Amino acid sequence: MPTLFERIISGEIPSDRVYEDERCVVFRDIAPQAPTHVLVVPRKPVPSLEGDLDASLAGHLLMVARHVAHLEGLSAGYRVVINCGSDGGQTVDHLHVHVLGGRTLTWPPG
Ligand code: AMP
């Protein structure tokens, strides 16, 4: 069964895409937790940060997160989050990097 994010990447499920390249796709989160909330998702369906991920792809996802933060005009800062596993709050089993910004974010998370 393809993951939800594979179905979004293939276009079967619509999304508001803000960036894409040969290794990843970035689209707006359907339930944004900040004025800007996008997800950087590898085309390769790695289940989580614990999955089959190499340093090159991991680094690329982070560089894209930074690039998209710049595209979104988050000059005052932003937060990059990877939820991993049930205790980490991961709900979609396809690795994704959250980029949140556009308001002052509090710490610690819940
Ligand atoms: P996580 O809880 O870290 O696994 O994050 C999954 C994220 O996917 C949540 O922030 C959801 O709001 C988001 N999400 C779920 N379905 C969709 C969808 N169809 N389009 C965009 N974002 C989605």
Coordinates of C-alpha atoms and ligand atoms in Angstrom, one line a residue:
M1 CA 0.0 0.0 0.0
P2 CA 1.4 3.4 -0.9
T3 CA 1.7 5.8 2.0
L4 CA -0.4 8.9 2.2
F5 CA 2.6 11.0 1.2
E6 CA 3.4 8.8 -1.8
R7 CA -0.2 9.4 -3.0
I8 CA 0.3 13.1 -2.6
I9 CA 3.7 13.0 -4.4
S10 CA 2.1 11.1 -7.3
G11 CA -0.7 13.7 -7.5
E12 CA -3.4 11.2 -6.7
I13 CA -4.2 13.3 -3.6
P14 CA -4.1 17.0 -4.1
S15 CA -1.7 19.3 -2.2
D16 CA -0.5 22.8 -2.2
R17 CA 3.1 22.3 -3.4
V18 CA 5.6 25.0 -2.7
Y19 CA 8.8 23.3 -4.0
E20 CA 10.0 20.1 -5.6
D21 CA 13.2 18.5 -6.9
E22 CA 14.4 15.1 -7.9
R23 CA 14.7 13.9 -4.3
C24 CA 11.8 15.6 -2.4
V25 CA 8.5 17.4 -2.5
V26 CA 7.4 20.2 -0.2
F27 CA 3.7 21.0 0.4
R28 CA 1.6 22.9 2.9
D29 CA 0.4 20.9 5.9
I30 CA -3.4 20.4 5.8
A31 CA -3.6 21.4 9.5
P32 CA -1.1 24.2 9.9
Q33 CA 0.2 24.9 13.4
A34 CA 1.7 28.2 12.4
P35 CA 1.2 30.8 9.6
T36 CA 3.8 28.9 7.6
H37 CA 3.7 25.1 8.1
V38 CA 5.1 23.0 5.3
L39 CA 6.4 19.4 5.0
V40 CA 9.6 18.4 3.3
V41 CA 9.0 14.8 2.1
P42 CA 11.5 12.5 0.3
R43 CA 10.2 10.8 -2.9
K44 CA 11.7 7.6 -1.5
P45 CA 9.2 6.2 1.0
V46 CA 11.5 6.0 4.0
P47 CA 9.1 5.1 6.9
S48 CA 10.8 7.3 9.5
L49 CA 14.1 8.8 10.7
E50 CA 14.9 5.2 11.8
G51 CA 14.4 3.9 8.3
D52 CA 16.8 3.4 5.4
L53 CA 18.1 6.9 5.1
D54 CA 21.6 8.0 4.1
A55 CA 23.4 11.1 5.1
S56 CA 23.2 12.6 1.6
L57 CA 19.4 12.5 1.6
A58 CA 19.1 13.5 5.2
G59 CA 21.3 16.5 4.5
H60 CA 19.4 17.4 1.4
L61 CA 16.1 17.4 3.3
L62 CA 17.6 19.9 5.8
M63 CA 19.0 22.1 3.0
V64 CA 15.6 22.1 1.3
A65 CA 14.0 23.0 4.7
R66 CA 16.2 26.0 4.9
H67 CA 15.6 27.0 1.3
V68 CA 11.9 26.8 1.7
A69 CA 12.0 28.9 4.9
H70 CA 13.8 31.5 2.8
L71 CA 11.2 31.3 0.0
E72 CA 8.5 31.7 2.7
G73 CA 10.1 34.8 4.0
L74 CA 10.8 33.5 7.5
S75 CA 13.6 36.0 8.1
A76 CA 12.8 36.2 11.9
G77 CA 13.4 32.5 12.3
Y78 CA 11.6 29.2 12.0
R79 CA 11.5 25.7 13.5
V80 CA 12.4 22.4 11.8
V81 CA 10.9 19.3 13.4
I82 CA 11.0 15.5 12.7
N83 CA 8.6 13.5 14.7
C84 CA 9.8 9.9 15.0
G85 CA 7.7 6.9 16.2
S86 CA 4.6 6.9 18.5
D87 CA 6.3 8.7 21.4
G88 CA 7.6 11.3 19.0
G89 CA 4.1 12.0 17.7
Q90 CA 4.6 10.6 14.2
T91 CA 1.3 10.0 12.5
V92 CA 2.3 9.4 8.9
D93 CA 4.8 6.5 8.3
H94 CA 6.7 8.3 5.6
L95 CA 9.6 10.5 6.7
H96 CA 8.9 14.2 6.7
V97 CA 10.5 17.4 8.0
H98 CA 8.1 20.0 9.4
V99 CA 9.1 23.7 8.8
L100 CA 7.1 26.1 10.9
G101 CA 7.3 29.8 11.2
G102 CA 5.5 33.2 10.9
R103 CA 4.9 33.5 14.7
T104 CA 6.9 33.2 17.8
L105 CA 7.1 29.5 18.7
T106 CA 7.2 28.4 22.3
W107 CA 9.4 25.8 23.9
P108 CA 9.2 23.0 25.2
P109 CA 6.8 21.3 22.9
G110 CA 4.0 19.3 24.5
Ligands
AMP1 P1 3.4 13.8 11.9 O1 2.4 13.9 13.0 O2 4.8 14.3 12.3 O3 3.5 12.4 11.3 O4 3.0 14.8 10.8 C1 2.0 14.4 9.8 C2 1.5 15.7 9.3 O5 0.8 15.4 8.1 C3 0.5 16.4 10.2 O6 1.0 17.7 10.5 C4 -0.8 16.5 9.3 O7 -1.5 17.6 9.5 C5 -0.2 16.4 7.9 N1 -1.1 15.9 6.9 C6 -2.0 14.8 7.1 N2 -2.7 14.6 5.9 C7 -2.3 15.6 5.1 C8 -2.6 16.0 3.7 N3 -3.5 15.3 3.0 N4 -2.0 17.0 3.2 C9 -1.1 17.7 3.9 N5 -0.7 17.4 5.1 C10 -1.3 16.4 5.7

